[in-house]
Coordinates of C-alpha atoms in Angstrom, one line a residue:
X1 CA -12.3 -16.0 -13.6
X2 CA -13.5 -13.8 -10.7
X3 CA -10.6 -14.1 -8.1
X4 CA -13.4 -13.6 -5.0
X5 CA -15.1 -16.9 -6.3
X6 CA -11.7 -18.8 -6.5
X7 CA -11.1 -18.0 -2.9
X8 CA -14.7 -18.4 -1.8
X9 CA -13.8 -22.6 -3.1
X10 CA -11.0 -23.0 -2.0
X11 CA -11.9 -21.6 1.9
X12 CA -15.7 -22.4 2.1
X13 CA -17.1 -20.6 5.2
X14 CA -18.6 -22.2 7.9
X15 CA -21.6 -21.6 9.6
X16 CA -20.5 -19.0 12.2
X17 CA -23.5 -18.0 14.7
X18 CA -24.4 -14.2 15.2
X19 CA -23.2 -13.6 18.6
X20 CA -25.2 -11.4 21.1
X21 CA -23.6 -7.6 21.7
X22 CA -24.0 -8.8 25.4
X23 CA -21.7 -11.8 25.6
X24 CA -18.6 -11.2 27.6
X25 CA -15.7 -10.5 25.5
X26 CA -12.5 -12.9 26.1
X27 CA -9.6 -10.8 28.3
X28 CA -6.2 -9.9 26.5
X29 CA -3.6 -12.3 27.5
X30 CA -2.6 -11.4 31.2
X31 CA 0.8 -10.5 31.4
X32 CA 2.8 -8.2 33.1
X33 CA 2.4 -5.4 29.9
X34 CA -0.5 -4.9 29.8
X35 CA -1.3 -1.2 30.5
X36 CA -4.2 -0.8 33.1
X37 CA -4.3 3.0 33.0
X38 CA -4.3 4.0 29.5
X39 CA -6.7 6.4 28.7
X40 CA -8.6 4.5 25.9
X41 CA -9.5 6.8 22.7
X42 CA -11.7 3.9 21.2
X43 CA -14.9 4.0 24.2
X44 CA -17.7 1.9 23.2
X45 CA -20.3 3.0 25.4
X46 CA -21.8 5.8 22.6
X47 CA -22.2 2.9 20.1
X48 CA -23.2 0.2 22.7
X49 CA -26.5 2.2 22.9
X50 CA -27.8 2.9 19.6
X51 CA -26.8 0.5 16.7
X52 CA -28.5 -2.4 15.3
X53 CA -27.5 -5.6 14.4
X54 CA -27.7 -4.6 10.6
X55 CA -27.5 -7.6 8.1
X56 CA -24.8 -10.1 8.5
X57 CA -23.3 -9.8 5.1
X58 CA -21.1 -7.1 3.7
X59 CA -23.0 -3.9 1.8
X60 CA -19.8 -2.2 0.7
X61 CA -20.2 0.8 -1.7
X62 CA -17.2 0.5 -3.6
X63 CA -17.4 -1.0 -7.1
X64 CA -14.8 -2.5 -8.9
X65 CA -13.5 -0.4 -11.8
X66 CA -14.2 -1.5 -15.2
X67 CA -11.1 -3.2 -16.2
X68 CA -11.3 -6.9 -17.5
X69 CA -10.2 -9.1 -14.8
X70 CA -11.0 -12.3 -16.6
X71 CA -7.1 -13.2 -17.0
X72 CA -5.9 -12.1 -13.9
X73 CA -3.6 -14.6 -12.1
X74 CA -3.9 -14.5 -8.3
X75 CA -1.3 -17.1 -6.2
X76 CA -3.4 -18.4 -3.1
X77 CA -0.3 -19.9 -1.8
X78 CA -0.4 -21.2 1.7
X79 CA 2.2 -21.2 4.6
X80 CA 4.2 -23.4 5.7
X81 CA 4.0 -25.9 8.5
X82 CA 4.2 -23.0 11.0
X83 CA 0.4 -21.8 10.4
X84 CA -0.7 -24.9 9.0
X85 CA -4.5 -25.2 9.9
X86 CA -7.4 -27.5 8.8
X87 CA -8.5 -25.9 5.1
X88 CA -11.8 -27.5 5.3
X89 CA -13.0 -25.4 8.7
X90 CA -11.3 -22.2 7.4
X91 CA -13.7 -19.2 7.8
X92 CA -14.2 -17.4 4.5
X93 CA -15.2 -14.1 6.7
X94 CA -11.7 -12.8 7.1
X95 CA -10.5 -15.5 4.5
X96 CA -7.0 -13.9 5.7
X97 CA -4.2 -15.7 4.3
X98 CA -5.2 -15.8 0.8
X99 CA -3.1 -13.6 -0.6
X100 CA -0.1 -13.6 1.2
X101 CA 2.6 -14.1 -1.7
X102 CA 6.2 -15.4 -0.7
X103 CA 9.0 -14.2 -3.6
X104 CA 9.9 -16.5 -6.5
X105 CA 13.4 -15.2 -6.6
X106 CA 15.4 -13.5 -3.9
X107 CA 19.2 -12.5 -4.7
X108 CA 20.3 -13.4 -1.4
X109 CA 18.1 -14.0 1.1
X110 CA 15.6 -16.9 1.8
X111 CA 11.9 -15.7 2.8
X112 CA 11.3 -19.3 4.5
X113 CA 10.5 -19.6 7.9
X114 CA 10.2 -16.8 10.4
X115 CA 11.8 -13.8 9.6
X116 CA 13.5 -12.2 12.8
X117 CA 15.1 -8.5 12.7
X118 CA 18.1 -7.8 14.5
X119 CA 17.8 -8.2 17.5
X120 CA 15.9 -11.7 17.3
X121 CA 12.5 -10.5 17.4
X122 CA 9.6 -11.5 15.4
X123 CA 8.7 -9.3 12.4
X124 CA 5.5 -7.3 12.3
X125 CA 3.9 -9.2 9.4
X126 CA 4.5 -12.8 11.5
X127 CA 2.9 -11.6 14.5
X128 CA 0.2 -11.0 11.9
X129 CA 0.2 -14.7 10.7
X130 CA 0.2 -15.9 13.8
X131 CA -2.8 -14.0 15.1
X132 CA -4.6 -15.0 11.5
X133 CA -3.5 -18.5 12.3
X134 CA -5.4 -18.4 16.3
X135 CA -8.3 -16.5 14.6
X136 CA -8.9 -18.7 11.8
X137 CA -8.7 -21.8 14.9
X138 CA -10.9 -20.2 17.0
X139 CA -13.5 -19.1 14.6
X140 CA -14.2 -23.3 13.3
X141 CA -14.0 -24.0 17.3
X142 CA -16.9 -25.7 17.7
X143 CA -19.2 -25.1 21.0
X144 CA -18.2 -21.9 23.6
X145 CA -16.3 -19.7 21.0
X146 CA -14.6 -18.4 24.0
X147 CA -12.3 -20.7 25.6
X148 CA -9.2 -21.0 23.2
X149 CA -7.1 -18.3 24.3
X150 CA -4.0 -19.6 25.9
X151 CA -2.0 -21.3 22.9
X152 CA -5.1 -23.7 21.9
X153 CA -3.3 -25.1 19.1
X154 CA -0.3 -27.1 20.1
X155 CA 1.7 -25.2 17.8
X156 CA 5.3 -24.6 18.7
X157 CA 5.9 -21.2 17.4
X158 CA 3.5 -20.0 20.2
X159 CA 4.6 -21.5 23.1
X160 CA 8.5 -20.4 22.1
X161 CA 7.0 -16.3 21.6
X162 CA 8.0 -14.0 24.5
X163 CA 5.4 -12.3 26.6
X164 CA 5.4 -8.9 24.5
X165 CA 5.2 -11.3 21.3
X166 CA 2.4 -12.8 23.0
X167 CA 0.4 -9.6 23.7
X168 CA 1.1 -8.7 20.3
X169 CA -0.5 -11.9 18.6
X170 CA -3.3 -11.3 21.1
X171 CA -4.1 -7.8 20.0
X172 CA -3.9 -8.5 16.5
X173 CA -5.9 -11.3 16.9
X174 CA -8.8 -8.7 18.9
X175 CA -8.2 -6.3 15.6
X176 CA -9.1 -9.3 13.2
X177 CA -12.3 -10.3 15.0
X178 CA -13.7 -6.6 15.0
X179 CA -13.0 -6.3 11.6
X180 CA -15.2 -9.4 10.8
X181 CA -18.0 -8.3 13.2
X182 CA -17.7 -4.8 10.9
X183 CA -18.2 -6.6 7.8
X184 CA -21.1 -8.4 9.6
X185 CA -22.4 -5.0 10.8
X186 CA -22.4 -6.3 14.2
X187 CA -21.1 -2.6 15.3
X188 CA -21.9 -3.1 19.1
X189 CA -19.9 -6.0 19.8
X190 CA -17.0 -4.7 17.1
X191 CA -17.2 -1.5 19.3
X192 CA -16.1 -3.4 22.5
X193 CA -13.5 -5.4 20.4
X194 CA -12.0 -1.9 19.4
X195 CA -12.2 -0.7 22.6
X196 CA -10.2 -3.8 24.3
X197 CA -7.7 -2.5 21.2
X198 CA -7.2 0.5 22.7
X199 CA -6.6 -0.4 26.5
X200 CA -3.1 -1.4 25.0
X201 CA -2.3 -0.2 21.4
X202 CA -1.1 3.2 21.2
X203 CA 0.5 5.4 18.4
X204 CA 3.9 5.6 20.1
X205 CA 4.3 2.2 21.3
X206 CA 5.7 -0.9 18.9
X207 CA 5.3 -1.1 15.4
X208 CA 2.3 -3.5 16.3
X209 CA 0.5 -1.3 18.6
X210 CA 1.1 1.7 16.0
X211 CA -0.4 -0.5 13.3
X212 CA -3.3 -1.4 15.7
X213 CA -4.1 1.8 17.1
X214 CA -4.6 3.6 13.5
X215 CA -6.7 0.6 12.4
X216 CA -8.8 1.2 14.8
X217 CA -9.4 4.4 14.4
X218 CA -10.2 3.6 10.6
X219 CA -12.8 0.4 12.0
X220 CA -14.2 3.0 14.2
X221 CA -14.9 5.9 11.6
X222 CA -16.3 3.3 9.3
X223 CA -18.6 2.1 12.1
X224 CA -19.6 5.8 12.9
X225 CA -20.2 6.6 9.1
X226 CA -22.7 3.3 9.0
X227 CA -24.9 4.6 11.8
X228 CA -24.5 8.2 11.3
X229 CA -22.6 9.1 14.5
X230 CA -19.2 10.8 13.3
X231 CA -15.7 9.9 14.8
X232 CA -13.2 12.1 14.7
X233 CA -10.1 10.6 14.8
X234 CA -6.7 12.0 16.4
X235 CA -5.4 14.0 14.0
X236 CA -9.3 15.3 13.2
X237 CA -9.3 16.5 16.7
X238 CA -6.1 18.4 16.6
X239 CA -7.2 19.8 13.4
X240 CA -4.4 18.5 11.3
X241 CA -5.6 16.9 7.6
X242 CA -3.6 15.1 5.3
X243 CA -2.1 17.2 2.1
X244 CA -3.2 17.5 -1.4
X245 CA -1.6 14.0 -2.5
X246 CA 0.1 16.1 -5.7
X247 CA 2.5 17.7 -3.0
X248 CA 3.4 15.2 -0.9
X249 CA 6.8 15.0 -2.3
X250 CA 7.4 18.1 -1.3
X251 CA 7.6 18.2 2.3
X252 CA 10.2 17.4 4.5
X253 CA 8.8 14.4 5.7
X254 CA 8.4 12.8 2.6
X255 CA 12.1 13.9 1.7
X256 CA 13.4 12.0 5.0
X257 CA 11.6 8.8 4.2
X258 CA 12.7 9.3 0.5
X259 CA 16.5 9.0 2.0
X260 CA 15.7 6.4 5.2
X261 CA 13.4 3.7 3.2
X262 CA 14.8 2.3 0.1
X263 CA 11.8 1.3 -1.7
X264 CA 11.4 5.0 -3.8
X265 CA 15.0 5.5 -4.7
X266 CA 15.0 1.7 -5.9
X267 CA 11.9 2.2 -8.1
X268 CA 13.1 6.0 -9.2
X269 CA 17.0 5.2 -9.9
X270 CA 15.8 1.5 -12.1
X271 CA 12.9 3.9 -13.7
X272 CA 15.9 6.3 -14.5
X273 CA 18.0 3.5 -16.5
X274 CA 14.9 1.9 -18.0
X275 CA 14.6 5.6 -19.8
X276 CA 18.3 5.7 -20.4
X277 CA 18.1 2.5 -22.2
X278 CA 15.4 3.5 -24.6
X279 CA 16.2 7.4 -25.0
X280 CA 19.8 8.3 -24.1
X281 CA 21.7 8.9 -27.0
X282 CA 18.4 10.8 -28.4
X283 CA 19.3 14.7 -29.5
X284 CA 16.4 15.9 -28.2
X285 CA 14.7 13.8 -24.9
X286 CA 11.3 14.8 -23.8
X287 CA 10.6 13.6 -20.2
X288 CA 6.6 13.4 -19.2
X289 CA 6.0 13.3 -15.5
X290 CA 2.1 12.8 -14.4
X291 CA 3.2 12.9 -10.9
X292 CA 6.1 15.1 -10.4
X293 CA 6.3 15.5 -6.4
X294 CA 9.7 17.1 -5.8
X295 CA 11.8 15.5 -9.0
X296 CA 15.0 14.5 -6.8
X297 CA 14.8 11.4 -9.4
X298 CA 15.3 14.0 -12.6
X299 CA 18.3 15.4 -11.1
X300 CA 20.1 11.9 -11.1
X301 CA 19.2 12.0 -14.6
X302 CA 20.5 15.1 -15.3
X303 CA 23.7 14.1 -13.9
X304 CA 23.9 11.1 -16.0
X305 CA 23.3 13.1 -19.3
X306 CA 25.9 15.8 -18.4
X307 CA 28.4 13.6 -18.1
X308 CA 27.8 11.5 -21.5
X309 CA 29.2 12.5 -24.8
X310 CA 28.0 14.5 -26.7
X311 CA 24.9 15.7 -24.4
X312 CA 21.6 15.8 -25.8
X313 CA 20.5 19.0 -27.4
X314 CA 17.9 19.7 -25.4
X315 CA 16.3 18.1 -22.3
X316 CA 12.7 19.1 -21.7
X317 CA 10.7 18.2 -18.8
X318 CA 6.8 18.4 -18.9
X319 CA 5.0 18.1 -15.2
X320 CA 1.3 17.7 -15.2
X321 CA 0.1 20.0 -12.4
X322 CA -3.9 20.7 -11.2
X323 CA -4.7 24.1 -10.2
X324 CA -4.6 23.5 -6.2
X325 CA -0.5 22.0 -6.7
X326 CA 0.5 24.8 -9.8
X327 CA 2.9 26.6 -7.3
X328 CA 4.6 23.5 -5.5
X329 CA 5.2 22.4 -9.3
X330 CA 6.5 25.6 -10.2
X331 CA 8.7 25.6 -7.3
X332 CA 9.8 21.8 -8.4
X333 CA 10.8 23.2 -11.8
X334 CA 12.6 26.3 -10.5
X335 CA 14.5 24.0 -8.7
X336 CA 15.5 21.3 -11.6
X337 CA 16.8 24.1 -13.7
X338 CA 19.3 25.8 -11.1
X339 CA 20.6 22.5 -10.8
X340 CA 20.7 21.9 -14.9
X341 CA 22.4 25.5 -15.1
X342 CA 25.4 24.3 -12.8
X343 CA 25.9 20.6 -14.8
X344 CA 25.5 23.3 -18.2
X345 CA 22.8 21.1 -19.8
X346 CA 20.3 22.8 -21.8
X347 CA 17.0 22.3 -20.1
X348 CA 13.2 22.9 -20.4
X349 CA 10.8 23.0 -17.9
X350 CA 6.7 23.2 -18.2
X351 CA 4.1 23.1 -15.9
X352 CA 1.0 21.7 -17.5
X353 CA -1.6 22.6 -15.8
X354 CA -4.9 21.1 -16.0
X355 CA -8.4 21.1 -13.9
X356 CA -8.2 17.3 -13.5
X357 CA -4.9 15.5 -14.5
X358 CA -6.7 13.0 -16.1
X359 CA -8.5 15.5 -18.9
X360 CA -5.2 15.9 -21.2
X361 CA -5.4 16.4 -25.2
X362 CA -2.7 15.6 -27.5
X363 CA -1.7 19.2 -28.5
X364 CA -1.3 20.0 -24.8
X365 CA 2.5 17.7 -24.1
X366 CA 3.5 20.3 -27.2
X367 CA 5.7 17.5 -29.0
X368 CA 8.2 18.7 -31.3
X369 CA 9.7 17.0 -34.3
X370 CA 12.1 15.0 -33.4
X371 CA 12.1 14.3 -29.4
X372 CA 12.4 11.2 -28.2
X373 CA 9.2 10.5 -25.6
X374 CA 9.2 9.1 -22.0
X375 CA 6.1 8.9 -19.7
X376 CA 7.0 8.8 -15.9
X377 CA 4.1 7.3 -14.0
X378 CA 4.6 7.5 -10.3
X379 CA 2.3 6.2 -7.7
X380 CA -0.2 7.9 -9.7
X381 CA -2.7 5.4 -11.4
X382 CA -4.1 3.9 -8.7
X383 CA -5.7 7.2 -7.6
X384 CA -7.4 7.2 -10.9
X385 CA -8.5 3.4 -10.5
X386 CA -12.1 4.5 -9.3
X387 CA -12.8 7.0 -12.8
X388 CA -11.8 4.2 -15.0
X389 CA -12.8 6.4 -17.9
X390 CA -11.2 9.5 -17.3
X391 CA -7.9 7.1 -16.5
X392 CA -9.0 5.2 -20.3
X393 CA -8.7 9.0 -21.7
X394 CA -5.2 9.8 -20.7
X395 CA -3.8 6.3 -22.0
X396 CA -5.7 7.4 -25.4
X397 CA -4.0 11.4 -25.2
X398 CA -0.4 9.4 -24.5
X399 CA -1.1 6.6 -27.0
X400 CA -1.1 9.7 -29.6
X401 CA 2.1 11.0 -29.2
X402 CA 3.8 7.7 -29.4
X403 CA 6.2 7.5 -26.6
X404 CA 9.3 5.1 -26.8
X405 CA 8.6 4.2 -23.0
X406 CA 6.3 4.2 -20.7
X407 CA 7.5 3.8 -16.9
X408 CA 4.9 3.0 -14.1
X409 CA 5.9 2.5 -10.7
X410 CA 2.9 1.2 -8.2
X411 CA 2.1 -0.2 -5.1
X412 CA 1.9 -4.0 -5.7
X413 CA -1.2 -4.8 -3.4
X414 CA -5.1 -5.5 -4.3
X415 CA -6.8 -3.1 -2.3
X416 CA -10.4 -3.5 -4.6
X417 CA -12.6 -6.0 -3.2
X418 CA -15.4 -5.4 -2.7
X419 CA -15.5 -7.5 0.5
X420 CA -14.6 -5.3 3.2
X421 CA -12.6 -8.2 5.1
X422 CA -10.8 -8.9 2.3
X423 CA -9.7 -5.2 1.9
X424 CA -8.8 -4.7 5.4
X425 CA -6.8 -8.2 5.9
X426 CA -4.5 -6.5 2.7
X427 CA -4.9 -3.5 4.2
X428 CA -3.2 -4.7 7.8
X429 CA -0.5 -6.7 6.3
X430 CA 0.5 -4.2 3.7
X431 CA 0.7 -2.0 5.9
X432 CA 1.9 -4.0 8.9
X433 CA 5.1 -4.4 6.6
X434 CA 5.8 -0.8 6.0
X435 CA 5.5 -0.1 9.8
X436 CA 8.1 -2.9 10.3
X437 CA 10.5 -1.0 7.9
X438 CA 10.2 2.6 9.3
X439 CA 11.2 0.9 12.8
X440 CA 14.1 -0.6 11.1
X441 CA 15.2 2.4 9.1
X442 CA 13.9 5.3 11.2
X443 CA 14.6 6.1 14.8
X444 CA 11.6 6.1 17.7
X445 CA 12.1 9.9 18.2
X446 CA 12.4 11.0 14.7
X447 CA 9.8 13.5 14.5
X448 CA 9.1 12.6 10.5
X449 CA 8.6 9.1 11.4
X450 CA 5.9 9.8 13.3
X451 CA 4.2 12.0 11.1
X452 CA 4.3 9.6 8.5
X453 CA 3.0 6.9 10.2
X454 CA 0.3 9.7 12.4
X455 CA -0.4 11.8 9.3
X456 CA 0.1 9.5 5.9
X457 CA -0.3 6.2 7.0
X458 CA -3.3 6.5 9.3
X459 CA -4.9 8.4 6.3
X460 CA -3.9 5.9 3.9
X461 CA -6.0 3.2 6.2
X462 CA -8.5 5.1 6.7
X463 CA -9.0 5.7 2.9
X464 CA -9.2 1.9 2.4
X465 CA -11.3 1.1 5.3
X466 CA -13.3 3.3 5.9
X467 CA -14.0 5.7 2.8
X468 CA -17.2 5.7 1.0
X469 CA -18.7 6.2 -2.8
X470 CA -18.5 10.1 -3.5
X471 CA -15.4 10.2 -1.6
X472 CA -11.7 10.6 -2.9
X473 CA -10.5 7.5 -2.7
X474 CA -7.1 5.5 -3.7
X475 CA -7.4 2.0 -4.4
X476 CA -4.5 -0.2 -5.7
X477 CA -4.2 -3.5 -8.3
X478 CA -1.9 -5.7 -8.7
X479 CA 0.7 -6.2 -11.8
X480 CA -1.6 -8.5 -13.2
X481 CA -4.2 -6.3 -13.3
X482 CA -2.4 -3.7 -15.3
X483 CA -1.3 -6.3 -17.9
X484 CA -5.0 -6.7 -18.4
X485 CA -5.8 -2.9 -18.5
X486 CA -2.6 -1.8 -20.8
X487 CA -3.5 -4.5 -23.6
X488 CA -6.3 -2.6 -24.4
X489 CA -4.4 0.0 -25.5
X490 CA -2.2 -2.0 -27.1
X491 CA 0.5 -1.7 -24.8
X492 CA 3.5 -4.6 -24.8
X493 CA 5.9 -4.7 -21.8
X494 CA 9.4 -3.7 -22.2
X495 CA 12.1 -6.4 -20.2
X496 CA 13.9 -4.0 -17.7
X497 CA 17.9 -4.9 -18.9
X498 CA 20.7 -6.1 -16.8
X499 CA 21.8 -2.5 -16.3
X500 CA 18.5 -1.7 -14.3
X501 CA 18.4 -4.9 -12.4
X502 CA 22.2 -3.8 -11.2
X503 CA 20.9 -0.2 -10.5
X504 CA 17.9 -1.9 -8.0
X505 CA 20.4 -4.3 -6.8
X506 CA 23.1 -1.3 -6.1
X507 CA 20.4 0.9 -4.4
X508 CA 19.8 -1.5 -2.1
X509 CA 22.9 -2.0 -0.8
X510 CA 23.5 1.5 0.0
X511 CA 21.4 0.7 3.0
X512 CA 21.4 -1.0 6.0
X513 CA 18.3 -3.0 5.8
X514 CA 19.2 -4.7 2.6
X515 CA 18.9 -8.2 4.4
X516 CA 15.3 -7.7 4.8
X517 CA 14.4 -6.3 1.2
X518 CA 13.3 -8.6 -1.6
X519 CA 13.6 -8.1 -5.5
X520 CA 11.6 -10.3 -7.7
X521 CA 11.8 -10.9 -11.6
X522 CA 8.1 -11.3 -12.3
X523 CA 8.3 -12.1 -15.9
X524 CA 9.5 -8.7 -17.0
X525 CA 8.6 -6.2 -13.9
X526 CA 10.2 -6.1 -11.1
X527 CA 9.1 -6.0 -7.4
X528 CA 10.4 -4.6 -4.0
X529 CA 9.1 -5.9 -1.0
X530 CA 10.4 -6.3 3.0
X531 CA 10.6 -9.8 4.7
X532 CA 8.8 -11.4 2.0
X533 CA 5.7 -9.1 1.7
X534 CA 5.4 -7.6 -2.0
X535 CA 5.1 -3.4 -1.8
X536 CA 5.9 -1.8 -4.8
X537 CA 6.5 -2.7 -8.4
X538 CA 8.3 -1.2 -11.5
X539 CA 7.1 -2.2 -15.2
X540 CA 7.9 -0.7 -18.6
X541 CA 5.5 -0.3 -21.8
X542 CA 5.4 0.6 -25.1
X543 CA 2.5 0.8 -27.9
X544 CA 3.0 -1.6 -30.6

């Protein structure tokens, strides 16, 4: 069953009237924030000018890979009373609460209700439901579509929000309804809408505003790659790109989120025991990484081999590399075997290198007689999600040397519509939870915070928005969607033990923040979220 078509039923869309670029555009809220000499980045007037009202339905290039999606399972639950709004009128052009997913099981804390951070506020992802909630009411308003702006709906979790939560709801709200006139390809009128944006969002302002001002910029470059008038975003203008995604692990930024945000060392420390589990009393233990980044996870590992009895005779350690990331690999592997020299384990290291990570042949992993096989998967299938064949070939070159597991850590978000509303609503409150986190975890002046948000982030959402066919692009599925793909191989899940569930559980209280993270049992994966929006995921295989 086509998950679009279920959604499409279940929110039929109303018949919502092409509005003139002309018409006057509704004011932000008026209160006592708003910033009346900000020097807005997002100026309308160049667009105002020269596009066309273009078709009102979405042409997006992107094309769904070919994995069989007939047996997917998507949850359209709804929320609660709080957003509660009249299904029938619901408009199926920003359709934006579909797939909002609450968790089925949280250790300790209840995802019911507002969630509030520390200081009482709301979170980032329930201003976005609230300005979903006022979008979705005042796109089935019947008559002048613009007087609803001053809590229309009786609803008391408005009237109790403070003047910044206010603005905030209001912004996102201006951010939803230029991303629908984008997907219309009403450019002119989304152009004003982005520009109103931009008189208040900034990149060093709340985690909302952040959020809002990168999105913008993404709305904006799509819109200028549309009519042929390049944007050049921020970062474009200072002349600072985002790194070859093989290195990222590398860098000191990463390495500083790696310790502030839990979600990696949960996924990395559970993928650790998962391997234990199947391999560690093996003689010889051969560890497959297709996305090495800086292997801090291995050393753990390392550690926790070392100190059993008797160690394994050899531990090799085989890191796929292209050409462009050969020396931050090799500079990886120097690294793993100082530290294996001072814990005296024997230890192998190879680079792999290959012109396209995807293009690898059984001979190449050099499998020995007798090593017991692990694959480590890292946030590294999804980029392979739009060359489904070249992504079909490695599962064939691994399926050959048999390996007794398979880890694969992902992003647990369905970033492949191929309706663009659909990808940007998962696209804001994906990402909309992760800025709520690096607020919590990370200080406002910490310099790597802000290029991860600036840098990784804003290219992240621009990839999903506003990236084209031809272009590198990243696009995630959820766990349901690898079940599908994996059974063709013949691949059958592995249940992660009790030991790995006390390994995520004991990560995460080593922070802080643990009040606002979420661990799910989702038959035999597991998923990490924050305040009740899924994020990441961790799932083991085998062959049969």
């Amino acid at each position: 069953m086509n998950p679009d078509s279920i959604f499409d039923d279940q929110f039929p869309a109303p018949e919502i009237g092409n509005l003139a670029v002309d018409e006057e555009l509704p004011p932000l809220e008026d209160v006592d924030h708003t910033i009346n000499n900000y020097c807005n980045p997002f100026d309308a007037q160049g667009l105002s000018e020269q596009v066309q009202d273009l078709d009102n339905h979405d042409q997006t290039p992107f094309s769904i890979p070919d994995f069989d999606i007939s047996t997917i399972g998507i949850s359209y639950s709804k929320l609660k009373s709080k957003l509660a709004y009249p299904e029938q009128n619901s408009p199926a052009s920003l359709e934006l609460l579909s797939y909002r997913r609450k968790f089925k099981g949280l250790p300790e804390v209840s995802t019911d209700g507002i969630v509030l951070d520390c200081v009482g506020k709301l979170s980032t992802v329930e201003i976005i439901e609230l300005a979903a909630e006022k979008f979705i009411k005042f796109s089935t308003q019947r008559g002048n579509a613009y007087t609803m702006f001053t809590h229309p709906y009786g609803s008391s979790a408005f009237t109790s929000l403070s003047i910044d939560e206010t603005r905030e709801v209001e912004l996102v709200f201006q951010l939803l309804t230029a991303a629908e006139k984008v997907g219309r390809k009403q450019f002119d009128i989304a152009s004003k809408y982005i520009a109103r944006c931009g008189s208040v969002a900034c990149d060093s302002g709340s985690p909302v505003e952040r959020l809002v001002y990168h999105l913008c910029e993404a709305l904006q470059k799509r819109i200028g790659k549309e009519i042929g008038i390049p944007f050049a975003t921020k970062l474009e203008k200072q002349g600072i790109k985002n790194e070859n995604p093989m290195a990222l692990g590398t860098n000191m930024t990463f390495l500083a989120v790696y310790q502030a945000l839990p979600f990696n060392q949960v996924l990395h420390f559970t993928g650790i025991q998962a391997i234990l589990d199947q391999v560690g009393t093996s003689s010889k233990v051969h560890l497959i990484d297709i996305h090495i980044r800086c292997g801090v996870q291995w050393t753990a590992m390392m550690q926790a081999f070392a100190e059993q009895s008797p160690q394994p005779e050899l531990l090799k350690l085989t890191a796929f590399a292209t050409t462009l990331d050969f020396q931050k690999v090799e500079e990886t592997g120097r690294r793993l075997k100082n530290f294996a020299k001072t814990l005296s384990l024997p230890f192998l290291f190879k680079t792999l290198v290959l012109s396209d990570i995807t293009e690898v042949e059984k001979h190449q992993f050099e499998v020995q007689d007798g090593e017991a096989i692990a694959i480590y998967c890292n946030m590294i299938l999804r980029a392979m999600i739009s060359r489904p064949q070249r992504l079909e070939n490695m599962m064939r070159a691994i399926k050959t040397i048999n390996p007794a597991i398979i880890v694969v850590a992902e992003v647990e978000a369905n970033h492949t519509s191929t309706s663009f509303v659909k990808r940007f609503t998962e696209t804001l409150f994906f990402y909309g939870a992760f800025f709520d986190c690096i607020n919590v975890c990370m200080s406002q002046d910490n310099a790597h915070r802000a290029v991860m948000e600036g840098v990784h982030f804003a290219g992240g959402m621009q990839n999903l928005v506003a990236a084209e066919e031809g272009e590198p692009m990243s696009r995630s599925v959820k766990l349901d969607t690898w079940r599908s793909f994996f059974a063709r191989f013949g691949m059958v899940e592995y249940e992660l033990s009790d030991s790995c569930i006390y390994q995520a559980k004991l990560v995460l209280q080593q922070f802080p923040c643990v009040s606002s993270c979420m661990l799910e049992n989702n038959d035999k994966f597991l998923i990490v979220g924050w305040k009740g929006t899924p994020l990441v995921s961790l799932s083991t295989w085998k062959f049969i």
